[in-house]
mmCIF file of C-alpha atoms in Angstrom:
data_model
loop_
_atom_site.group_PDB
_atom_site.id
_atom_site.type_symbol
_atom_site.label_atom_id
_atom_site.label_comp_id
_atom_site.label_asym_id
_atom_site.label_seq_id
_atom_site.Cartn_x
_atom_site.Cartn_y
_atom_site.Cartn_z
ATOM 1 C CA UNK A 44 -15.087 -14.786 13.684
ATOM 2 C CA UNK A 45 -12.018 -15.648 15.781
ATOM 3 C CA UNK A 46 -10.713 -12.628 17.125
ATOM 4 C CA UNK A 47 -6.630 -12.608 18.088
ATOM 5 C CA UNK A 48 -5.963 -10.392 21.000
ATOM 6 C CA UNK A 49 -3.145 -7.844 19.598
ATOM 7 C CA UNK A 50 -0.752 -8.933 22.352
ATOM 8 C CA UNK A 51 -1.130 -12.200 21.672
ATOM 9 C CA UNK A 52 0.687 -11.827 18.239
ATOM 10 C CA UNK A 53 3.263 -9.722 19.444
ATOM 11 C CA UNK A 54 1.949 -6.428 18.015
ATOM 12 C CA UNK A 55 2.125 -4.071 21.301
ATOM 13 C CA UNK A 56 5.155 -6.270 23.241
ATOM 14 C CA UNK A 57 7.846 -3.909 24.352
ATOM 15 C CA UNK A 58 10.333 -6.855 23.529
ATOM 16 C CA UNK A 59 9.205 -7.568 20.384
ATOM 17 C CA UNK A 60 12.284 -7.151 17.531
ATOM 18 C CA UNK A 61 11.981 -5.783 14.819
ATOM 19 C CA UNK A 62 11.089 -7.566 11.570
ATOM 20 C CA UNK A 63 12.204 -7.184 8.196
ATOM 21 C CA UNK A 64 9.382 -6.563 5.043
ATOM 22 C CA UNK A 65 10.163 -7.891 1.709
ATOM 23 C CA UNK A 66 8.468 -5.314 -0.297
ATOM 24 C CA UNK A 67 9.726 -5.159 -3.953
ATOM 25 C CA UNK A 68 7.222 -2.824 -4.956
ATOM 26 C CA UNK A 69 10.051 -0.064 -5.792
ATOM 27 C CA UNK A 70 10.679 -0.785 -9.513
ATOM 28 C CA UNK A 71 8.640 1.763 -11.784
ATOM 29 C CA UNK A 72 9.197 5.289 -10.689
ATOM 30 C CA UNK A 73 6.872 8.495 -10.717
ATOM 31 C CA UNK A 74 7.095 11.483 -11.666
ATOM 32 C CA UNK A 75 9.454 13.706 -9.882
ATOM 33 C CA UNK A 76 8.296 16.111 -7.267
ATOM 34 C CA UNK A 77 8.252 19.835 -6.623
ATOM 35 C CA UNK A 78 11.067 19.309 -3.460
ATOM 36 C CA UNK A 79 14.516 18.679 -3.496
ATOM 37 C CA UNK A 80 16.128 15.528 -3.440
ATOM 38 C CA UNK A 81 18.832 13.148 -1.375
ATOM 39 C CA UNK A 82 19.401 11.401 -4.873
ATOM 40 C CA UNK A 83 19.540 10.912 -8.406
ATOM 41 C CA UNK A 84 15.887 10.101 -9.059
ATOM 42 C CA UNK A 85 16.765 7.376 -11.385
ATOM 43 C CA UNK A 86 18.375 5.689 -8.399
ATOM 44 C CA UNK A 87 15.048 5.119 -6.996
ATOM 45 C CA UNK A 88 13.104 1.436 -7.003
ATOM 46 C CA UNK A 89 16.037 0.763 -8.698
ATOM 47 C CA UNK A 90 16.169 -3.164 -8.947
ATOM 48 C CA UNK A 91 16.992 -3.822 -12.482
ATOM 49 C CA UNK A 92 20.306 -5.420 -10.989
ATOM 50 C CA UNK A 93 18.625 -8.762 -9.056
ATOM 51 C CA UNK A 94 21.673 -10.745 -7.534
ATOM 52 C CA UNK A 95 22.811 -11.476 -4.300
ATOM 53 C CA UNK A 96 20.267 -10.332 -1.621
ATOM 54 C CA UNK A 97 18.362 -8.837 -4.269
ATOM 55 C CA UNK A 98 17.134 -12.219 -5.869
ATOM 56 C CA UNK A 99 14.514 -12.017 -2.635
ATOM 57 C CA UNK A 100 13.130 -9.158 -4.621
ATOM 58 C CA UNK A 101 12.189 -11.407 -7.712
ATOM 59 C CA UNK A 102 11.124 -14.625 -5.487
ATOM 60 C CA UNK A 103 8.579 -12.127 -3.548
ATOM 61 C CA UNK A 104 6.783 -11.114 -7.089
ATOM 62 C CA UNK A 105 7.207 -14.862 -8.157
ATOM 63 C CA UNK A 106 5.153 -16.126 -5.243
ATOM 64 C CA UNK A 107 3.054 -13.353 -5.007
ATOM 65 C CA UNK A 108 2.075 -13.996 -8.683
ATOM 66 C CA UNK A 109 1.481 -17.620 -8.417
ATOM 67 C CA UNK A 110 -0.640 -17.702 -5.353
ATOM 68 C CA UNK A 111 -2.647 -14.393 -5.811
ATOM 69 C CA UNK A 112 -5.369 -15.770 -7.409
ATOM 70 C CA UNK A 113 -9.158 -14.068 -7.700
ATOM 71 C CA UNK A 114 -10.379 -16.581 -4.707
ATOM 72 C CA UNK A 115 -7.180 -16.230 -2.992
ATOM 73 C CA UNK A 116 -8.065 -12.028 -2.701
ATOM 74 C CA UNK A 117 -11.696 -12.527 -2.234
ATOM 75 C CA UNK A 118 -10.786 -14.969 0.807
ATOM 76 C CA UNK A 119 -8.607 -12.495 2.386
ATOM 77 C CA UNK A 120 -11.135 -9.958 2.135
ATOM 78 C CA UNK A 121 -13.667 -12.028 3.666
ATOM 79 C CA UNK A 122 -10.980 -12.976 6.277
ATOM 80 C CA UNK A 123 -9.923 -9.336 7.530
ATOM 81 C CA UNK A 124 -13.042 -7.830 8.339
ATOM 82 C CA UNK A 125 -12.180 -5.191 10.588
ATOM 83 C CA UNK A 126 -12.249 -6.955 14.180
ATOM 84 C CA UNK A 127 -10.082 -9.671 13.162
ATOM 85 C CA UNK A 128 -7.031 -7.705 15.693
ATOM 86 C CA UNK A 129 -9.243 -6.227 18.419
ATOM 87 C CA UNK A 130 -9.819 -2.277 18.725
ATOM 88 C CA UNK A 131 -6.591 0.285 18.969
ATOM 89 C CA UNK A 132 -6.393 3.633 18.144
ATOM 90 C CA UNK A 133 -4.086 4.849 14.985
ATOM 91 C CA UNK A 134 -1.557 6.004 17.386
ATOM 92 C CA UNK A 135 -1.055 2.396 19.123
ATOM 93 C CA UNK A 136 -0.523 1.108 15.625
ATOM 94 C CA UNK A 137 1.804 3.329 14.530
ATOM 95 C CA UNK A 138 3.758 2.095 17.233
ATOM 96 C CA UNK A 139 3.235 -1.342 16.053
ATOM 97 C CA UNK A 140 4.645 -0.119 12.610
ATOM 98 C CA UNK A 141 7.449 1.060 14.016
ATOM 99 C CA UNK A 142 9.063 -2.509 14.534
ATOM 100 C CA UNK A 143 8.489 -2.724 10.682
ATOM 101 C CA UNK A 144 11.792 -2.253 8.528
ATOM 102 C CA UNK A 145 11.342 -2.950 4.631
ATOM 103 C CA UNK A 146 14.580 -4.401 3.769
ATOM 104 C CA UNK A 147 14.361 -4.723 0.637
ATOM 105 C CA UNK A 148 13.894 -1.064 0.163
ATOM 106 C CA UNK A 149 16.556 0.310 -1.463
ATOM 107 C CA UNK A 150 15.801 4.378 -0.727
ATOM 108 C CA UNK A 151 15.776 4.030 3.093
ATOM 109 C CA UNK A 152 16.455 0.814 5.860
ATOM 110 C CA UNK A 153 14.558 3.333 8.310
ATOM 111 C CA UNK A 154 11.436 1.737 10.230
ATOM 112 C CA UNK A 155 8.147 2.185 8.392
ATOM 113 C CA UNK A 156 6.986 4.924 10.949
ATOM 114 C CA UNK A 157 9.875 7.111 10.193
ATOM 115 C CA UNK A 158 9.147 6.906 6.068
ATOM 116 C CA UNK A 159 5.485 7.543 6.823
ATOM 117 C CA UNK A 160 6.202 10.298 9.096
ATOM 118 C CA UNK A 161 8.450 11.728 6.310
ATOM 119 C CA UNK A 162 5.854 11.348 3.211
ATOM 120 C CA UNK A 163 3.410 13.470 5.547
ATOM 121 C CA UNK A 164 5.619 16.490 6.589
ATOM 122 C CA UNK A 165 6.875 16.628 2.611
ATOM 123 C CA UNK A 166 3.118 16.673 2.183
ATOM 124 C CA UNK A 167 2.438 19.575 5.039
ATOM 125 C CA UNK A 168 5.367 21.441 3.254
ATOM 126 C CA UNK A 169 3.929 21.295 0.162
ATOM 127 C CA UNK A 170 -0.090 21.340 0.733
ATOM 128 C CA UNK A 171 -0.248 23.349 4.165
ATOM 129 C CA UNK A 172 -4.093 23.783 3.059
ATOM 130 C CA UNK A 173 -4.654 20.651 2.733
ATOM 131 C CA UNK A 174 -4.116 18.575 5.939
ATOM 132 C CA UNK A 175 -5.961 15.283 5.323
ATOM 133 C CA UNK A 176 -3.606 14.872 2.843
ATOM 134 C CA UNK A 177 -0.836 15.322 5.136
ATOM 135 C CA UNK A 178 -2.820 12.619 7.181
ATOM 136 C CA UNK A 179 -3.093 10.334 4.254
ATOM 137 C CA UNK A 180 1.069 9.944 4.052
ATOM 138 C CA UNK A 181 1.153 9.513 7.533
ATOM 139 C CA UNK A 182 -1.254 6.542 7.802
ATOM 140 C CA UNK A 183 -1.212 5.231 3.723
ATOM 141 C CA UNK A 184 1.582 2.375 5.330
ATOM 142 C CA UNK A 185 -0.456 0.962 8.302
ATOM 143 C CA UNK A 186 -2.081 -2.070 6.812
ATOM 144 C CA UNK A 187 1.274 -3.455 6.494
ATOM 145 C CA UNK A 188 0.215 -4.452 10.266
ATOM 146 C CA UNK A 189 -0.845 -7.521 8.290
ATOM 147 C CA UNK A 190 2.528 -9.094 8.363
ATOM 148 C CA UNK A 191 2.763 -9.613 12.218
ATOM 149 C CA UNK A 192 -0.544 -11.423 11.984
ATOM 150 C CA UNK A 193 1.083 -14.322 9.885
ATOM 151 C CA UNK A 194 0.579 -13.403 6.410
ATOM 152 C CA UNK A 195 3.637 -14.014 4.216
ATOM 153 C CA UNK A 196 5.097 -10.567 2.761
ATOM 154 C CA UNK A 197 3.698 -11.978 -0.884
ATOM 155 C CA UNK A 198 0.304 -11.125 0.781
ATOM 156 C CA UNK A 199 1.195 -7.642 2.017
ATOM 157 C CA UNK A 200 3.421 -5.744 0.210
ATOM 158 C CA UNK A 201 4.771 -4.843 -3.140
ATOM 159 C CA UNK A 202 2.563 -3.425 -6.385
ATOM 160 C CA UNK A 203 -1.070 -4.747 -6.927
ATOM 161 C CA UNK A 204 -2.571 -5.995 -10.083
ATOM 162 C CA UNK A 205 -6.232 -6.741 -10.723
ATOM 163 C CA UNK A 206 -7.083 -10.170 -10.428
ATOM 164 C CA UNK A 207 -9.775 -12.112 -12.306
ATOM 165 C CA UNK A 208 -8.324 -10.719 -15.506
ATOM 166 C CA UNK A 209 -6.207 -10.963 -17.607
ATOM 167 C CA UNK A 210 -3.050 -9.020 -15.821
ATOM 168 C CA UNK A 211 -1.740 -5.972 -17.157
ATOM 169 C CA UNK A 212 1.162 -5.809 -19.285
ATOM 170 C CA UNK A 213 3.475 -3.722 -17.520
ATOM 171 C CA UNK A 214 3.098 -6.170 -14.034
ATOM 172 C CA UNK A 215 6.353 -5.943 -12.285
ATOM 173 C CA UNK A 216 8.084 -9.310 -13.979
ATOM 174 C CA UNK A 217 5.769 -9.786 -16.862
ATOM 175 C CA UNK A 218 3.281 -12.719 -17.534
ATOM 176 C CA UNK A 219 6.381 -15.168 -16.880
ATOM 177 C CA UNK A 220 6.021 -14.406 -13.307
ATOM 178 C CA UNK A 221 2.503 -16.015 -13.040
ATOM 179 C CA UNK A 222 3.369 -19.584 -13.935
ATOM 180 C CA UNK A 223 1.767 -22.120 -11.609
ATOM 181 C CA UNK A 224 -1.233 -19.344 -10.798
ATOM 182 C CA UNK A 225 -4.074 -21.291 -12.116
ATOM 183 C CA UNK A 226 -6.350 -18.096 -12.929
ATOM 184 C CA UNK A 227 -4.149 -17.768 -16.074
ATOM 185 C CA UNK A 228 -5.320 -21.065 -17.721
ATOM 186 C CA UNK A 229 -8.763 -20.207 -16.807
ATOM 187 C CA UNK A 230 -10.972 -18.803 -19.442
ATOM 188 C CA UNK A 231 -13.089 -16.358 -17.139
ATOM 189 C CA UNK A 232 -10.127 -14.934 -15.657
ATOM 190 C CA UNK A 233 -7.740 -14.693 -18.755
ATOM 191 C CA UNK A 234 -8.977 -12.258 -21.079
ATOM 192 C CA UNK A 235 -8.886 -8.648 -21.030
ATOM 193 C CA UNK A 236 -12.449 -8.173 -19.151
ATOM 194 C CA UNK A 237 -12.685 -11.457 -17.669
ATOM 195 C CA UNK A 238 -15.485 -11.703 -14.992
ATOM 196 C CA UNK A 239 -15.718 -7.735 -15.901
ATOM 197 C CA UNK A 240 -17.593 -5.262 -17.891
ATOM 198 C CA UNK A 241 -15.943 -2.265 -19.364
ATOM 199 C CA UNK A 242 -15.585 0.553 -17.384
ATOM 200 C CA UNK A 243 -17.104 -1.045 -14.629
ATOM 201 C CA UNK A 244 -15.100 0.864 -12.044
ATOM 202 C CA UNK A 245 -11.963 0.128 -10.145
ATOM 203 C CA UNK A 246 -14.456 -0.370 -6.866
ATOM 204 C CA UNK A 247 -15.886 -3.296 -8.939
ATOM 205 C CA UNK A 248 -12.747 -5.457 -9.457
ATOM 206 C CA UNK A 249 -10.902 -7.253 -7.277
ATOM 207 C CA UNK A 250 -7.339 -6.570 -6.886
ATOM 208 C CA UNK A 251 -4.397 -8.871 -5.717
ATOM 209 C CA UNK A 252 -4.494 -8.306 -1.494
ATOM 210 C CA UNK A 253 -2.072 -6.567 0.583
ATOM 211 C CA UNK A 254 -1.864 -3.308 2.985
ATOM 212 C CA UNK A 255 -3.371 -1.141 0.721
ATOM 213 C CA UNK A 256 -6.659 -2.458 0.755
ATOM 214 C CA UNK A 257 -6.541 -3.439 3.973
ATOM 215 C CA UNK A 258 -6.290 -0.338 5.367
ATOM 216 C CA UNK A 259 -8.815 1.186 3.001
ATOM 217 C CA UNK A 260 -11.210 -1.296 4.598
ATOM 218 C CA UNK A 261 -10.198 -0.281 8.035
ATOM 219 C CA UNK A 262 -10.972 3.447 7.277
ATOM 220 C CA UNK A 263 -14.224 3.150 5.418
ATOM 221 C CA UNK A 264 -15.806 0.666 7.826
ATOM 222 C CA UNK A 265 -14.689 2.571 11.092
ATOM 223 C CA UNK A 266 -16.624 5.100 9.123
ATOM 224 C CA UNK A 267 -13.448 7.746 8.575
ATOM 225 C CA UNK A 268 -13.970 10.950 7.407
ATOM 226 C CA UNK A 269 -11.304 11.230 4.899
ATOM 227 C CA UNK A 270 -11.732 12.962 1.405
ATOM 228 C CA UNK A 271 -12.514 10.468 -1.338
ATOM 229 C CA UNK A 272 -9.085 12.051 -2.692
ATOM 230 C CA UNK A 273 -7.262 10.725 0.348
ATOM 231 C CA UNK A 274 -9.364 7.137 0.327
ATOM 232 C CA UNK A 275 -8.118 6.269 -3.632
ATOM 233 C CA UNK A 276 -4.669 7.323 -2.925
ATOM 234 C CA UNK A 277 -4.394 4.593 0.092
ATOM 235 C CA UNK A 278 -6.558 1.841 -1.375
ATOM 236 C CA UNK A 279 -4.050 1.864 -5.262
ATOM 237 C CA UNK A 280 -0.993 3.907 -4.109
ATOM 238 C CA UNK A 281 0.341 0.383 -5.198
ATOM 239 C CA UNK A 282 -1.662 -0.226 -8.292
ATOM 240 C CA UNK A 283 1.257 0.958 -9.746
ATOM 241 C CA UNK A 284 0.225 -0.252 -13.920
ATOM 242 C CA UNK A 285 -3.000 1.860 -13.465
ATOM 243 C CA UNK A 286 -1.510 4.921 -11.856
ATOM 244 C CA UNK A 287 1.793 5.084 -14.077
ATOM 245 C CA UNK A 288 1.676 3.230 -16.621
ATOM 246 C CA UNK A 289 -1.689 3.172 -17.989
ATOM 247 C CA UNK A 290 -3.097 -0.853 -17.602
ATOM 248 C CA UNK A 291 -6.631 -0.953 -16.446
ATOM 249 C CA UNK A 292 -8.204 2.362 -18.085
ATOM 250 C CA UNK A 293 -10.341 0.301 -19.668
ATOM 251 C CA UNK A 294 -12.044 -0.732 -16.206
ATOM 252 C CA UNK A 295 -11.909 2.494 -14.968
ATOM 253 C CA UNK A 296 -14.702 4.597 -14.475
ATOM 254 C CA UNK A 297 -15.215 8.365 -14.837
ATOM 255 C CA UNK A 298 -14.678 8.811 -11.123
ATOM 256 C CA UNK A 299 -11.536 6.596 -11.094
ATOM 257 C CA UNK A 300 -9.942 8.767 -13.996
ATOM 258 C CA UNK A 301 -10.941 11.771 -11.967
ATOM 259 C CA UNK A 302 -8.818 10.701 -8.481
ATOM 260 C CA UNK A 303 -6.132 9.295 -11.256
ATOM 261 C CA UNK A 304 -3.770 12.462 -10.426
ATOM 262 C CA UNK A 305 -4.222 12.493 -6.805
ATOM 263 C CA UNK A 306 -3.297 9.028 -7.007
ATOM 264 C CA UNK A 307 0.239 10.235 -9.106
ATOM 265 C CA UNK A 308 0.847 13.139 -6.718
ATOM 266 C CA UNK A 309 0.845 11.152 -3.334
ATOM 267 C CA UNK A 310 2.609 8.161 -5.251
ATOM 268 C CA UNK A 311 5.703 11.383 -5.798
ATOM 269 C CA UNK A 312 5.346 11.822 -2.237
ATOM 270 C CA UNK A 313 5.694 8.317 -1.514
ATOM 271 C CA UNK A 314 8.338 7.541 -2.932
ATOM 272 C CA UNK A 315 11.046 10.535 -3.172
ATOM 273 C CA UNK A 316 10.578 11.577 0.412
ATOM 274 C CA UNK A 317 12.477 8.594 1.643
ATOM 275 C CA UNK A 318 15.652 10.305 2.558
ATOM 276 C CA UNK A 319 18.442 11.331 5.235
ATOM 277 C CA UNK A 320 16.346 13.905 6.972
ATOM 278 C CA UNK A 321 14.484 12.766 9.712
ATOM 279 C CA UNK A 322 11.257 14.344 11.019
ATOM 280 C CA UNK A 323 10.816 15.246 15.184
ATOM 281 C CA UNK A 324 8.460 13.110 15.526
ATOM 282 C CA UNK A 325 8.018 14.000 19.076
ATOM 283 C CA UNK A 326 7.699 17.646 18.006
ATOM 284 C CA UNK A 327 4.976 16.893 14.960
ATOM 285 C CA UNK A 328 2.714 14.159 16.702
ATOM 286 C CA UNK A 329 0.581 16.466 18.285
ATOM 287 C CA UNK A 330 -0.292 18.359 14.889
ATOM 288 C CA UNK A 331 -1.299 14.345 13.553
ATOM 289 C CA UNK A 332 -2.916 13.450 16.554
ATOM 290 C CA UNK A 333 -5.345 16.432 16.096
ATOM 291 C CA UNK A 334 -6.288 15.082 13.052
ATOM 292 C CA UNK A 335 -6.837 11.886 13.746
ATOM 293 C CA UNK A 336 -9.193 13.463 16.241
ATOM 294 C CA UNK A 337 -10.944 15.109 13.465
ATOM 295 C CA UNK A 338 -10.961 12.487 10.456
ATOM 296 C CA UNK A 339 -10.617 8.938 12.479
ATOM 297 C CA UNK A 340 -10.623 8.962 15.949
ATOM 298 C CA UNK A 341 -10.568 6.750 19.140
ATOM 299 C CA UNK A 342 -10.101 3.308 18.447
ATOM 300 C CA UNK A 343 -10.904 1.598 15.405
ATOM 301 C CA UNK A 344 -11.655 -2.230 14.598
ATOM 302 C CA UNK A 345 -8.255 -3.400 13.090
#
């Protein structure tokens, strides 16, 4: 395994600018939260208008769709074993996200650090007993490290499906989106189940690649002590037609149903604590360090 020095791809260099992530995720919303908010929610992941600029937005689901294959996922598994970027504490990659600005998000143009940073003092405020799930919204973002290591933005962000089945009917797009993505003329991978067995468990399928996953496979093989709760929400916070909108029950297991709502709750978090107020983040790191001290700490194989 060839290992790329971080510096060497211009993840810790001071002079490094900062780069723009397609993510078009943003389209379905959850339900809305206990907390007050900046906006209308029904002018969140709003991108039923596609024109202009926005037209990125549907060529970023079009590619991702075509070249997201089964293979294509299980390769990029294979390929990100956790080494891949050297060792680096969560800290020095935060500071790697925060040259990260989604700009295709419409609810904030604020680096990625700053959004994370807000999901997990909304979550403090709301769950002060609970701080590994204030922990979770601070680190669910991370893996989106992937796109200063080459990988186009198809590969990294924007909602999940499961691949090597058929894909679920309320896919961002629709079936229309997946023309030229071989899988779907392929009779083991085009059927409800495909290369599945019912309710074989989300852990058995293979889903389309990005950050998400990613990071879950950071966490788990560094050997993290994060609640299973906190572990589902950041390995299908983007599986957005299982968590809202019902696709994929019939793979699920009893233990995937189970983590279902903790999945729904941080997804509220997520996404309506993108907003005008900005956390101190000098003030708050030392409460987040502390628990990356507890739950995954010194420096991890990236």
């Amino acid at each position: 395994m060839v290992i790329f020095p971080i510096q060497q791809i211009g993840l810790l260099d001071p002079d490094f600018t900062t780069m723009g992530l397609e993510d078009p995720s943003e389209i379905y919303r959850p339900e809305p939260p206990q907390f007050e908010l900046d906006k209308a929610m029904e002018n969140f992941r709003d991108y039923e208008n596609l024109d202009g600029e926005m037209i990125r937005v549907r060529d970023t689901y079009y590619d991702m769709h075509k070249n997201q294959t089964y293979q294509f996922a299980c390769d990029q598994r294979e390929k990100y074993r956790p080494g891949i970027m050297g060792e680096h504490t969560i800290m020095e990659m935060m500071d790697v996200v925060a040259k990260l600005v989604d700009e295709s998000d419409p609810d904030t143009s604020l680096p990625n650090d700053i959004h994370m940073y807000q999901t997990a003092e909304r979550i403090r405020e709301a769950h002060p007993d609970q701080p590994w799930f204030a922990l979770v919204g601070l680190i669910h973002d991370l893996g989106k490290v992937l796109a200063l290591h080459g990988e186009p933005q198809w590969a990294v962000v924007g909602d999940v499906f499961v691949t090597g089945c058929q894909p679920g009917s309320s896919v961002v797009f629709g079936l229309p989106s997946f023309k030229g993505n071989p899988d779907i003329a392929d009779p083991r991978y085009n059927t409800k189940y495909g290369i599945y067995s019912p309710n074989c468990g989300l852990n058995e399928v293979v889903t389309s690649w990005g950050h998400d996953e990613y990071m879950y496979q950071v966490l788990t093989r560094n050997k993290a002590t994060i609640p299973t709760e906190g572990l589902y929400m950041i390995r299908y916070h983007s599986l957005y037609p299982w968590h809202h909108h019902e696709d994929y029950h019939h793979l699920c297991s009893d233990i995937d149903m189970t983590m279902l709502p903790w999945v729904q709750k941080f997804s509220s978090f997520d996404l309506y604590s993108k907003g005008a107020e900005i956390p101190d983040v000098e003030a708050v790191k030392p409460f987040y360090e502390d628990l990356i001290d507890k739950y995954c700490p010194g420096k991890l194989l990236w």
